[in-house]
CSV table of C-alpha atoms and ligand atoms in Angstrom, one decimal:
chain,number,residue,atom,x,y,z
Y,1,UNK,CA,-17.6,80.8,46.5
Y,2,UNK,CA,-19.8,79.3,43.8
Y,3,UNK,CA,-18.4,76.0,42.6
Y,4,UNK,CA,-20.7,74.1,40.1
Y,5,UNK,CA,-22.4,71.0,41.3
Y,6,UNK,CA,-20.8,67.6,40.9
Y,7,UNK,CA,-20.9,64.0,42.2
Y,8,UNK,CA,-21.7,63.8,45.9
Y,9,UNK,CA,-20.0,60.4,46.6
Y,10,UNK,CA,-17.0,60.2,49.0
Y,11,UNK,CA,-13.7,61.4,47.6
Y,12,UNK,CA,-12.3,57.9,47.6
Y,13,UNK,CA,-15.2,56.6,45.5
Y,14,UNK,CA,-14.9,59.5,43.0
Y,15,UNK,CA,-11.1,58.8,42.8
Y,16,UNK,CA,-11.7,55.1,42.2
Y,17,UNK,CA,-14.1,55.9,39.4
Y,18,UNK,CA,-11.7,58.4,37.9
Y,19,UNK,CA,-8.9,55.8,37.9
Y,20,UNK,CA,-11.0,52.8,36.8
Y,21,UNK,CA,-13.5,54.2,34.4
Y,22,UNK,CA,-12.6,57.8,33.6
Y,23,UNK,CA,-14.7,58.1,30.4
Y,24,UNK,CA,-18.0,56.9,31.8
Y,25,UNK,CA,-17.3,58.9,34.9
Y,26,UNK,CA,-16.9,62.2,32.9
Y,27,UNK,CA,-19.9,61.3,30.6
Y,28,UNK,CA,-22.1,60.7,33.6
Y,29,UNK,CA,-21.1,63.9,35.3
Y,30,UNK,CA,-21.7,65.9,32.1
Y,31,UNK,CA,-25.2,64.3,31.7
Y,32,UNK,CA,-26.2,64.9,35.2
Y,33,UNK,CA,-24.5,68.3,36.1
Y,34,UNK,CA,-24.1,69.9,32.7
Y,35,UNK,CA,-21.1,71.5,31.0
Y,36,UNK,CA,-19.2,72.3,34.1
Y,37,UNK,CA,-19.0,70.3,37.3
Y,38,UNK,CA,-16.8,69.9,40.3
Y,39,UNK,CA,-15.0,66.6,41.2
Y,40,UNK,CA,-13.4,65.8,44.5
Y,41,UNK,CA,-10.7,63.2,44.1
Y,42,UNK,CA,-8.7,63.0,47.3
Y,43,UNK,CA,-8.3,64.7,50.6
Y,44,UNK,CA,-4.9,65.9,49.7
Y,45,UNK,CA,-6.1,67.5,46.4
Y,46,UNK,CA,-8.4,70.5,46.1
Y,47,UNK,CA,-11.7,70.2,44.2
Y,48,UNK,CA,-11.3,70.5,40.5
Y,49,UNK,CA,-13.8,72.2,38.2
Y,50,UNK,CA,-14.0,70.5,34.8
Y,51,UNK,CA,-14.9,72.8,31.9
Y,52,UNK,CA,-15.6,71.8,28.3
Y,53,UNK,CA,-17.6,74.6,26.7
Y,54,UNK,CA,-15.3,76.3,24.1
Y,55,UNK,CA,-16.1,79.7,25.5
Y,56,UNK,CA,-14.9,78.7,28.9
Y,57,UNK,CA,-11.8,77.0,27.4
Y,58,UNK,CA,-11.0,80.1,25.5
Y,59,UNK,CA,-11.1,82.2,28.6
Y,60,UNK,CA,-9.0,79.8,30.6
Y,61,UNK,CA,-6.4,79.1,27.9
Y,62,UNK,CA,-5.9,82.6,26.7
Y,63,UNK,CA,-5.4,84.0,30.2
Y,64,UNK,CA,-3.4,81.3,32.0
Y,65,UNK,CA,-0.5,83.6,32.5
Y,66,UNK,CA,-2.4,86.7,33.6
Y,67,UNK,CA,-4.0,88.3,36.6
Y,68,UNK,CA,-7.0,85.9,36.1
Y,69,UNK,CA,-5.3,82.4,35.9
Y,70,UNK,CA,-2.0,80.7,36.6
Y,71,UNK,CA,-0.8,77.4,35.3
Y,72,UNK,CA,1.2,76.1,38.3
Y,73,UNK,CA,3.4,73.0,37.9
Y,74,UNK,CA,3.0,72.2,41.6
Y,75,UNK,CA,-0.4,70.8,40.9
Y,76,UNK,CA,1.2,68.1,38.7
Y,77,UNK,CA,2.7,66.5,41.8
Y,78,UNK,CA,1.7,63.0,40.6
Y,79,UNK,CA,4.2,63.3,37.8
Y,80,UNK,CA,7.1,64.1,40.1
Y,81,UNK,CA,8.1,60.5,41.1
Y,82,UNK,CA,8.6,59.8,37.5
Y,83,UNK,CA,9.8,63.0,35.9
Y,84,UNK,CA,11.4,64.9,38.9
Y,85,UNK,CA,10.8,68.3,40.4
Y,86,UNK,CA,12.7,70.1,37.6
Y,87,UNK,CA,10.6,68.7,34.8
Y,88,UNK,CA,9.0,71.3,32.6
Y,89,UNK,CA,5.6,69.9,33.7
Y,90,UNK,CA,6.4,70.5,37.3
Y,91,UNK,CA,7.8,74.0,37.0
Y,92,UNK,CA,5.8,77.3,37.4
Y,93,UNK,CA,6.1,80.9,36.5
Y,94,UNK,CA,9.5,82.2,35.3
Y,95,UNK,CA,11.4,78.9,35.7
Y,96,UNK,CA,8.7,77.3,33.5
Y,97,UNK,CA,9.0,80.0,30.9
Y,98,UNK,CA,12.8,79.8,30.9
Y,99,UNK,CA,12.7,76.0,30.4
Y,100,UNK,CA,10.1,76.2,27.6
Y,101,UNK,CA,12.4,78.7,25.8
Y,102,UNK,CA,15.3,76.3,26.1
Y,103,UNK,CA,13.3,73.3,24.9
Y,104,UNK,CA,11.2,74.7,22.1
Y,105,UNK,CA,13.9,75.0,19.5
Y,106,UNK,CA,14.4,71.2,19.6
Y,107,UNK,CA,10.9,70.9,18.1
Y,108,UNK,CA,11.0,73.6,15.4
Y,109,UNK,CA,10.2,72.9,11.7
Y,110,UNK,CA,13.5,72.3,10.0
Y,111,UNK,CA,14.9,70.3,12.8
Y,112,UNK,CA,11.8,68.2,12.9
Y,113,UNK,CA,11.7,67.6,9.2
Y,114,UNK,CA,15.2,66.1,9.5
Y,115,UNK,CA,13.7,63.3,11.5
Y,116,UNK,CA,11.5,62.2,8.5
Y,117,UNK,CA,13.7,59.4,7.1
Y,118,UNK,CA,14.7,58.4,10.6
Y,119,UNK,CA,11.1,57.7,11.6
Y,120,UNK,CA,10.4,55.9,8.3
Y,121,UNK,CA,13.5,53.7,8.8
Y,122,UNK,CA,12.5,52.8,12.3
Y,123,UNK,CA,8.9,52.0,11.3
Y,124,UNK,CA,10.2,49.7,8.5
Y,125,UNK,CA,12.5,47.9,10.9
Y,126,UNK,CA,9.7,47.2,13.3
Y,127,UNK,CA,7.3,46.2,10.5
Y,128,UNK,CA,10.0,43.8,9.3
Y,129,UNK,CA,9.5,41.9,12.6
Y,130,UNK,CA,5.8,41.2,11.8
Y,131,UNK,CA,5.2,37.7,10.3
Y,132,UNK,CA,2.6,37.4,7.6
Y,133,UNK,CA,-0.4,35.6,9.1
Y,134,UNK,CA,0.8,36.1,12.7
Y,135,UNK,CA,-1.2,38.4,14.9
Y,136,UNK,CA,0.8,41.1,16.7
Y,137,UNK,CA,-0.2,43.5,19.6
Y,138,UNK,CA,-0.7,46.9,17.9
Y,139,UNK,CA,0.0,49.2,20.8
Y,140,UNK,CA,3.2,47.4,21.8
Y,141,UNK,CA,4.4,47.6,18.2
Y,142,UNK,CA,3.6,51.3,18.0
Y,143,UNK,CA,5.3,51.9,21.3
Y,144,UNK,CA,8.4,50.1,20.0
Y,145,UNK,CA,8.5,52.6,17.1
Y,146,UNK,CA,7.8,55.7,19.1
Y,147,UNK,CA,10.3,54.8,21.9
Y,148,UNK,CA,13.1,54.2,19.3
Y,149,UNK,CA,12.2,57.5,17.6
Y,150,UNK,CA,12.3,59.5,20.8
Y,151,UNK,CA,15.5,57.8,22.1
Y,152,UNK,CA,17.1,58.6,18.8
Y,153,UNK,CA,15.9,62.2,18.8
Y,154,UNK,CA,16.8,62.9,22.4
Y,155,UNK,CA,20.1,61.1,22.6
Y,156,UNK,CA,21.1,60.5,19.1
Y,157,UNK,CA,21.5,56.9,20.1
Y,158,UNK,CA,20.3,53.8,18.3
Y,159,UNK,CA,22.7,51.1,19.2
Y,160,UNK,CA,25.0,50.0,22.0
Y,161,UNK,CA,24.4,48.5,25.4
Y,162,UNK,CA,23.2,51.8,27.0
Y,163,UNK,CA,20.6,52.4,24.3
Y,164,UNK,CA,19.2,48.8,24.5
Y,165,UNK,CA,19.1,49.0,28.3
Y,166,UNK,CA,17.2,52.3,28.1
Y,167,UNK,CA,14.8,50.9,25.6
Y,168,UNK,CA,14.0,47.9,27.7
Y,169,UNK,CA,13.8,49.7,31.0
Y,170,UNK,CA,11.7,52.6,29.8
Y,171,UNK,CA,9.3,50.2,28.1
Y,172,UNK,CA,8.8,48.1,31.2
Y,173,UNK,CA,8.6,51.1,33.5
Y,174,UNK,CA,5.7,52.6,31.5
Y,175,UNK,CA,3.9,49.3,31.2
Y,176,UNK,CA,4.2,49.0,35.0
Y,177,UNK,CA,2.8,52.4,35.4
Y,178,UNK,CA,-0.2,51.6,33.2
Y,179,UNK,CA,-1.8,49.3,35.7
Y,180,UNK,CA,-4.3,50.8,38.2
Y,181,UNK,CA,-2.3,49.9,41.3
Y,182,UNK,CA,0.6,52.0,40.1
Y,183,UNK,CA,-1.6,54.8,38.9
Y,184,UNK,CA,-3.2,54.9,42.4
Y,185,UNK,CA,0.3,55.2,43.9
Y,186,UNK,CA,0.9,58.3,41.8
Y,187,UNK,CA,-2.2,59.9,43.2
Y,188,UNK,CA,-1.9,58.7,46.8
Y,189,UNK,CA,1.5,59.3,48.4
Y,190,UNK,CA,0.7,56.8,51.2
Y,191,UNK,CA,0.9,54.0,48.6
Y,192,UNK,CA,4.4,55.0,47.5
Y,193,UNK,CA,6.1,52.6,49.8
Y,194,UNK,CA,9.0,50.6,48.6
Y,195,UNK,CA,8.3,47.2,50.1
Y,196,UNK,CA,10.8,45.3,48.0
Y,197,UNK,CA,11.5,44.4,44.4
Y,198,UNK,CA,8.4,42.3,43.9
Y,199,UNK,CA,5.9,45.0,44.9
Y,200,UNK,CA,4.6,47.4,42.1
Y,201,UNK,CA,6.1,50.5,43.7
Y,202,UNK,CA,9.4,48.6,44.6
Y,203,UNK,CA,9.7,47.6,40.9
Y,204,UNK,CA,9.0,51.2,39.8
Y,205,UNK,CA,11.7,52.6,42.1
Y,206,UNK,CA,14.3,50.1,41.0
Y,207,UNK,CA,13.6,50.6,37.3
Y,208,UNK,CA,13.7,54.4,37.8
Y,209,UNK,CA,17.1,54.2,39.6
Y,210,UNK,CA,18.5,52.1,36.7
Y,211,UNK,CA,17.2,54.5,34.1
Y,212,UNK,CA,18.7,57.4,36.0
Y,213,UNK,CA,22.0,55.8,36.2
Y,214,UNK,CA,22.1,55.3,32.4
Y,215,UNK,CA,20.9,58.9,31.8
Y,216,UNK,CA,23.5,60.4,34.2
Y,217,UNK,CA,26.2,58.2,32.6
Y,218,UNK,CA,25.3,59.4,29.2
Y,219,UNK,CA,25.4,63.1,30.4
Y,220,UNK,CA,28.8,62.5,32.0
Y,221,UNK,CA,30.2,61.0,28.9
Y,222,UNK,CA,28.9,63.9,26.8
Y,223,UNK,CA,30.5,66.4,29.1
Y,224,UNK,CA,33.8,64.5,29.0
Y,225,UNK,CA,33.7,64.3,25.1
Y,226,UNK,CA,31.7,67.3,23.8
Y,227,UNK,CA,30.8,67.0,20.1
Y,228,UNK,CA,29.1,70.1,18.7
Y,229,UNK,CA,28.4,68.4,15.4
Y,230,UNK,CA,25.7,66.2,17.0
Y,231,UNK,CA,22.2,67.2,16.3
Y,232,UNK,CA,20.2,65.6,19.2
Y,233,UNK,CA,18.2,67.2,21.9
Y,234,UNK,CA,20.6,66.4,24.7
Y,235,UNK,CA,23.5,68.1,22.8
Y,236,UNK,CA,21.3,71.1,22.3
Y,237,UNK,CA,20.3,71.3,25.9
Y,238,UNK,CA,23.8,70.9,27.2
Y,239,UNK,CA,25.0,73.8,25.2
Y,240,UNK,CA,21.9,76.0,25.8
Y,241,UNK,CA,22.3,79.1,28.0
Y,242,UNK,CA,19.4,80.9,29.6
Y,243,UNK,CA,19.1,84.7,29.7
Y,244,UNK,CA,21.4,85.0,32.7
Y,245,UNK,CA,24.0,82.9,30.7
Y,246,UNK,CA,23.6,79.8,33.0
Y,247,UNK,CA,23.7,76.3,31.8
Y,248,UNK,CA,21.3,73.5,32.8
Y,249,UNK,CA,22.5,71.5,35.9
Y,250,UNK,CA,22.8,67.7,35.9
Y,251,UNK,CA,19.5,67.2,37.7
Y,252,UNK,CA,17.7,69.6,35.4
Y,253,UNK,CA,19.0,67.8,32.3
Y,254,UNK,CA,17.9,64.4,33.7
Y,255,UNK,CA,14.4,65.7,34.5
Y,256,UNK,CA,13.9,67.3,31.1
Y,257,UNK,CA,15.3,64.2,29.2
Y,258,UNK,CA,13.0,62.0,31.2
Y,259,UNK,CA,10.0,64.3,30.4
Y,260,UNK,CA,10.8,64.1,26.7
Y,261,UNK,CA,11.3,60.4,26.8
Y,262,UNK,CA,8.0,59.7,28.6
Y,263,UNK,CA,5.7,62.4,27.2
Y,264,UNK,CA,7.3,62.0,23.8
Y,265,UNK,CA,6.5,58.4,23.1
Y,266,UNK,CA,3.6,57.1,25.3
Y,267,UNK,CA,1.2,59.5,23.8
Y,268,UNK,CA,2.2,59.1,20.2
Y,269,UNK,CA,2.2,55.3,20.4
Y,270,UNK,CA,-1.4,55.4,21.7
Y,271,UNK,CA,-2.5,57.8,19.0
Y,272,UNK,CA,-0.9,55.6,16.3
Y,273,UNK,CA,-2.6,52.5,17.7
Y,274,UNK,CA,-6.0,54.3,17.7
Y,275,UNK,CA,-5.4,55.5,14.1
Y,276,UNK,CA,-4.7,51.9,12.9
Y,277,UNK,CA,-7.8,50.7,14.7
Y,278,UNK,CA,-10.1,53.3,13.2
Y,279,UNK,CA,-8.7,53.2,9.7
Y,280,UNK,CA,-9.2,49.4,9.6
Y,281,UNK,CA,-12.6,49.6,11.2
Y,282,UNK,CA,-13.8,51.8,8.4
Y,283,UNK,CA,-13.0,50.4,4.9
Y,284,UNK,CA,-14.0,53.6,3.0
Y,285,UNK,CA,-11.6,55.6,5.1
Y,286,UNK,CA,-8.8,53.1,4.6
Y,287,UNK,CA,-9.4,53.1,0.8
Y,288,UNK,CA,-9.4,56.9,0.5
Y,289,UNK,CA,-6.3,57.1,2.6
Y,290,UNK,CA,-4.4,54.5,0.6
Y,291,UNK,CA,-5.5,56.1,-2.7
Y,292,UNK,CA,-4.1,59.5,-1.4
Y,293,UNK,CA,-0.8,57.9,-0.4
Y,294,UNK,CA,-0.4,55.9,-3.6
Y,295,UNK,CA,-0.9,59.1,-5.6
Y,296,UNK,CA,2.4,60.5,-4.3
Y,297,UNK,CA,5.5,60.4,-6.4
Y,298,UNK,CA,8.7,58.7,-5.3
Y,299,UNK,CA,10.7,59.9,-3.5
Y,300,UNK,CA,8.3,61.4,-1.0
Y,301,UNK,CA,9.2,64.6,0.6
Y,302,UNK,CA,8.2,64.4,4.3
Y,303,UNK,CA,6.9,68.0,4.0
Y,304,UNK,CA,4.5,66.9,1.3
Y,305,UNK,CA,3.3,64.0,3.5
Y,306,UNK,CA,2.8,66.4,6.4
Y,307,UNK,CA,0.3,68.5,4.3
Y,308,UNK,CA,-1.7,65.7,2.7
Y,309,UNK,CA,-5.4,66.7,3.4
Y,310,UNK,CA,-6.9,63.3,4.0
Y,311,UNK,CA,-4.0,61.9,6.1
Y,312,UNK,CA,-4.2,65.1,8.1
Y,313,UNK,CA,-8.0,64.6,8.5
Y,314,UNK,CA,-7.6,61.0,9.7
Y,315,UNK,CA,-5.0,62.0,12.3
Y,316,UNK,CA,-7.1,64.9,13.5
Y,317,UNK,CA,-10.2,62.8,13.8
Y,318,UNK,CA,-8.3,60.1,15.7
Y,319,UNK,CA,-7.1,62.6,18.2
Y,320,UNK,CA,-10.6,64.1,18.4
Y,321,UNK,CA,-12.6,60.9,19.1
Y,322,UNK,CA,-10.0,59.4,21.4
Y,323,UNK,CA,-7.9,62.2,22.8
Y,324,UNK,CA,-4.9,60.7,24.6
Y,325,UNK,CA,-4.8,63.4,27.2
Y,326,UNK,CA,-8.3,63.5,28.6
Y,327,UNK,CA,-7.7,66.8,30.5
Y,328,UNK,CA,-5.4,69.8,30.2
Y,329,UNK,CA,-3.1,70.2,33.1
Y,330,UNK,CA,-4.9,72.1,35.9
Y,331,UNK,CA,-5.0,75.9,36.0
Y,332,UNK,CA,-5.8,78.1,39.1
Y,333,UNK,CA,-7.7,81.3,39.4
Y,334,UNK,CA,-5.6,84.2,40.7
Y,335,UNK,CA,-8.4,86.6,41.4
Y,336,UNK,CA,-12.2,86.5,41.5
Y,337,UNK,CA,-13.1,85.2,38.1
Y,338,UNK,CA,-16.5,85.3,36.4
Y,339,UNK,CA,-16.9,82.3,34.1
Y,340,UNK,CA,-20.0,80.7,32.6
Y,341,UNK,CA,-22.2,82.4,35.2
Y,342,UNK,CA,-20.0,81.3,38.1
Y,343,UNK,CA,-18.0,83.5,40.4
Y,344,UNK,CA,-14.8,81.5,41.1
Y,345,UNK,CA,-12.8,82.5,44.2
Y,346,UNK,CA,-9.0,83.0,43.9
Y,347,UNK,CA,-7.3,79.6,44.3
Y,348,UNK,CA,-10.0,77.6,42.5
Y,349,UNK,CA,-8.5,74.7,40.5
Y,350,UNK,CA,-10.0,74.2,37.0
Y,351,UNK,CA,-9.2,71.9,34.1
Y,352,UNK,CA,-10.1,71.8,30.5
Y,353,UNK,CA,-11.9,68.5,29.7
Y,354,UNK,CA,-10.5,67.7,26.3
Y,355,UNK,CA,-12.6,64.5,26.0
Y,356,UNK,CA,-15.9,66.2,26.6
Y,357,UNK,CA,-15.0,69.2,24.4
Y,358,UNK,CA,-14.3,66.7,21.6
Y,359,UNK,CA,-17.7,65.0,22.0
Y,360,UNK,CA,-20.0,68.0,21.9
Y,361,UNK,CA,-23.0,67.2,19.6
Y,362,UNK,CA,-23.4,70.8,18.5
Y,363,UNK,CA,-19.7,71.1,17.4
Y,364,UNK,CA,-19.3,67.5,16.2
Y,365,UNK,CA,-22.6,66.0,15.0
Y,366,UNK,CA,-22.7,62.3,15.8
Y,367,UNK,CA,-19.6,62.7,18.0
Y,368,UNK,CA,-19.0,59.0,18.6
Y,369,UNK,CA,-18.7,58.3,14.8
Y,370,UNK,CA,-15.2,58.3,13.2
Y,371,UNK,CA,-15.6,60.7,10.3
Y,372,UNK,CA,-12.4,62.3,9.1
Y,373,UNK,CA,-14.4,64.3,6.5
Y,374,UNK,CA,-15.5,66.7,9.3
Y,375,UNK,CA,-12.0,68.1,9.3
Y,376,UNK,CA,-12.2,68.7,5.5
Y,377,UNK,CA,-15.7,70.3,5.8
Y,378,UNK,CA,-14.9,72.9,8.4
Y,379,UNK,CA,-12.2,74.5,10.6
Y,380,UNK,CA,-12.5,74.1,14.3
Y,381,UNK,CA,-11.3,76.7,16.7
Y,382,UNK,CA,-8.4,76.0,19.1
Y,383,UNK,CA,-11.0,75.8,21.9
Y,384,UNK,CA,-13.3,73.3,20.1
Y,385,UNK,CA,-10.4,71.1,19.1
Y,386,UNK,CA,-7.5,70.9,21.5
Y,387,UNK,CA,-5.8,67.4,21.7
Y,388,UNK,CA,-2.6,69.2,22.7
Y,389,UNK,CA,-4.1,71.6,25.2
Y,390,UNK,CA,-3.3,75.3,24.8
Y,391,UNK,CA,-2.0,78.4,26.4
Y,392,UNK,CA,1.0,78.5,28.6
Y,393,UNK,CA,1.4,74.7,28.8
Y,394,UNK,CA,0.4,73.8,25.3
Y,395,UNK,CA,2.2,70.5,24.3
Y,396,UNK,CA,5.7,71.3,23.1
Y,397,UNK,CA,5.8,68.1,21.1
Y,398,UNK,CA,2.7,68.8,19.1
Y,399,UNK,CA,4.3,69.2,15.6
Y,400,UNK,CA,6.7,66.4,16.3
Y,401,UNK,CA,3.9,64.0,17.3
Y,402,UNK,CA,1.7,64.9,14.3
Y,403,UNK,CA,4.7,64.5,12.0
Y,404,UNK,CA,5.6,61.1,13.5
Y,405,UNK,CA,2.0,59.9,13.2
Y,406,UNK,CA,1.9,60.8,9.5
Y,407,UNK,CA,5.2,59.2,8.6
Y,408,UNK,CA,4.5,56.0,10.6
Y,409,UNK,CA,0.9,55.6,9.3
Y,410,UNK,CA,2.0,56.1,5.7
Y,411,UNK,CA,4.9,53.8,6.0
Y,412,UNK,CA,2.7,51.1,7.5
Y,413,UNK,CA,-0.2,51.5,5.1
Y,414,UNK,CA,2.0,51.4,2.1
Y,415,UNK,CA,4.2,48.6,3.4
Y,416,UNK,CA,1.7,46.0,4.6
Y,417,UNK,CA,-1.9,45.1,4.3
Y,418,UNK,CA,-3.3,44.7,7.8
Y,419,UNK,CA,-6.6,43.3,9.0
Y,420,UNK,CA,-8.2,43.3,12.4
Y,421,UNK,CA,-7.7,40.1,14.4
Y,422,UNK,CA,-10.3,38.6,16.8
Y,423,UNK,CA,-13.8,39.9,17.4
Y,424,UNK,CA,-13.5,41.6,20.8
Y,425,UNK,CA,-14.3,45.3,20.7
Y,426,UNK,CA,-11.7,47.9,21.4
Y,427,UNK,CA,-12.6,50.3,24.2
Y,428,UNK,CA,-11.1,53.5,25.5
Y,429,UNK,CA,-9.5,52.8,28.9
Y,430,UNK,CA,-7.1,54.5,31.2
Y,431,UNK,CA,-3.5,54.0,30.5
Y,432,UNK,CA,-1.4,55.4,33.4
Y,433,UNK,CA,-2.2,59.1,33.5
Y,434,UNK,CA,-3.6,59.2,30.0
Y,435,UNK,CA,-6.1,57.1,28.1
Y,436,UNK,CA,-5.7,54.5,25.3
Y,437,UNK,CA,-7.2,51.5,23.6
Y,438,UNK,CA,-7.8,48.2,25.4
Y,439,UNK,CA,-5.2,45.8,24.1
Y,440,UNK,CA,-6.0,44.6,20.5
Y,441,UNK,CA,-4.2,42.7,17.8
Y,442,UNK,CA,-3.9,42.9,14.0
Y,443,UNK,CA,-2.5,40.6,11.4
Y,444,UNK,CA,-0.4,41.2,8.3
Y,445,UNK,CA,-2.4,39.8,5.3
Y,446,UNK,CA,0.3,40.5,2.8
Y,447,UNK,CA,3.4,42.7,2.3
Y,448,UNK,CA,3.3,45.2,-0.5
Y,449,UNK,CA,6.2,45.8,-2.8
Y,450,UNK,CA,8.1,48.7,-1.4
Y,451,UNK,CA,6.5,51.9,-2.7
Y,452,UNK,CA,9.2,54.4,-2.1
Y,453,UNK,CA,12.9,54.1,-2.3
Y,454,UNK,CA,14.9,54.9,0.8
Y,455,UNK,CA,16.3,58.4,0.5
Y,456,UNK,CA,20.1,58.5,-0.1
Y,457,UNK,CA,22.2,59.7,2.8
Y,458,UNK,CA,19.1,59.5,5.0
Y,459,UNK,CA,18.6,61.6,8.1
Y,460,UNK,CA,19.1,58.4,10.1
Y,461,UNK,CA,22.8,59.0,9.6
Y,462,UNK,CA,22.6,62.7,10.3
Y,463,UNK,CA,20.6,63.0,13.5
I,1,HEM,C1,-0.2,62.5,20.1
I,1,HEM,C2,0.7,62.9,21.0
I,1,HEM,C3,0.6,63.8,22.1
I,1,HEM,C4,-0.5,64.3,22.7
I,1,HEM,C5,-2.0,64.0,22.5
I,1,HEM,C6,-0.1,65.3,23.7
I,1,HEM,C7,-1.0,66.0,24.6
I,1,HEM,C8,-0.5,66.9,25.5
I,1,HEM,C9,-1.4,67.7,26.4
I,1,HEM,C10,-2.9,67.6,26.4
I,1,HEM,C11,-0.7,68.5,27.2
I,1,HEM,C12,-1.2,69.4,28.2
I,1,HEM,C13,-1.4,70.8,27.6
I,1,HEM,C14,-2.1,71.8,28.5
I,1,HEM,O1,-2.2,71.6,29.7
I,1,HEM,O2,-2.6,72.8,28.0
I,1,HEM,C15,0.7,68.2,26.8
I,1,HEM,C16,1.8,68.8,27.4
I,1,HEM,C17,3.1,68.5,27.1
I,1,HEM,N1,3.6,67.6,26.2
I,1,HEM,FE1,2.4,66.5,24.9
I,1,HEM,N2,1.3,65.3,23.7
I,1,HEM,C18,1.7,64.5,22.7
I,1,HEM,C19,3.0,64.3,22.3
I,1,HEM,C20,4.1,64.9,22.9
I,1,HEM,C21,5.5,64.7,22.5
I,1,HEM,C22,6.0,64.0,21.2
I,1,HEM,C23,6.3,65.4,23.4
I,1,HEM,C24,7.8,65.7,23.4
I,1,HEM,C25,8.7,65.1,22.7
I,1,HEM,C26,5.4,66.0,24.4
I,1,HEM,C27,5.8,66.8,25.4
I,1,HEM,C28,4.9,67.5,26.2
I,1,HEM,C29,5.4,68.4,27.3
I,1,HEM,C30,6.9,68.6,27.7
I,1,HEM,C31,4.3,69.0,27.9
I,1,HEM,C32,4.2,70.0,29.0
I,1,HEM,C33,4.3,71.4,28.5
I,1,HEM,C34,4.4,72.4,29.7
I,1,HEM,O3,4.1,72.0,30.8
I,1,HEM,O4,4.7,73.6,29.4
I,1,HEM,N3,4.1,65.7,24.1
I,1,HEM,N4,0.8,67.2,25.8
């Protein structure tokens, strides 16, 4: 067995650093041990080898369903209390492939483009709540937009008591999970004790039960009154059949819906908050972006927006410099694997370190600078730039998230003039199992006259 060197401290100490200060922990490891290093996070978890060299990432992510590597969902145990054992993220092998096949059509081109006006309308509603001159919390505002978008896409719901309850409960459940005590409970089963409604885990369990009840009620109602004209993800999943002709069971539906709801809005909200931060920190970027957006003709086709070069570069650079997912999900060697001069035994757990891959000086000169132009000057390979991971577990919401980012950013930038508020610096910190900006606020300086007319018969009515 030849595992690369890594921090020597006790596992608990390594875990605490990984939870409290993941970025400086990874940067220190890289500086001290080089491109690949081994971390030991908990007694119950195997050592994990972090890789960030594009050659290593290419090998791992092009063969994670082969005799070399596997991408087992069992290693994502920390997600199970939230998403369930049938979640796509928790499944392995054939059940994982079957579930991906059932879910992927929900995120394909045409269907996704039909969400264009829906997203724009939701962004405008939320922007309407911002008072000129009053600071607002940026991430919270972006979360409000992305949660509404995903609830609408998943359930086709945007009003009624059940929708409002779901919006409220999901928002508070995920805020709860973003604090270090709750994250620790996801990693350490011993901390998952329900000691009553005022303890963090007790609150989590109660919120989850309430959410489950609402989700199961919605499924039961849809079963009782099927409506094939609906265009939402739940309708599609309920009518989907796998190769054996079987339908998804109730628990499978619940776990997949929960996975879409959680994975589908937390990450996008964070990416949007980062984008607004970087755009306003850099006046030339902001100017170039607004010029590009203002050059469009009314009404704007979401497809045109999706392909705008500078908007695309700004979104790409945002996800490079502050990747929301710091790591890919773990992969495991199935046989003896030679990689980067190491000989890894079968059963070795490895992870692609997205954050370090995105901060390699030789790939991204001056890696800590926000410079969207780099994405106009050259193309990066899928192993140099991988905010959505790759291989067998590549993010299924990739196109949806990019599309949503572009629509929301253009709607916000054309609708209001924002400015940073306060002088405290914005840092990259852990947020639950992902990373995000430390809380920051912005203020509306003025509202712009509406640039684009709302599309007639918008997709808001059609989804
Ligand atoms: C900016 C937004 C997002 C980022 C940065 C992001 C990032 C990621 C990353 C890094 C992975 C792991 C890939 C791997 O291990 O190779 C992943 C997986 C996943 N993402 Fe996303 N994601 C985003 C948005 C979304 C959205 C909008 C959805 C769904 C609506 C979604 C659903 C998923 C699912 C279901 C998986 C697991 C795939 C599997 O296990 O097969 N994500 N995402």
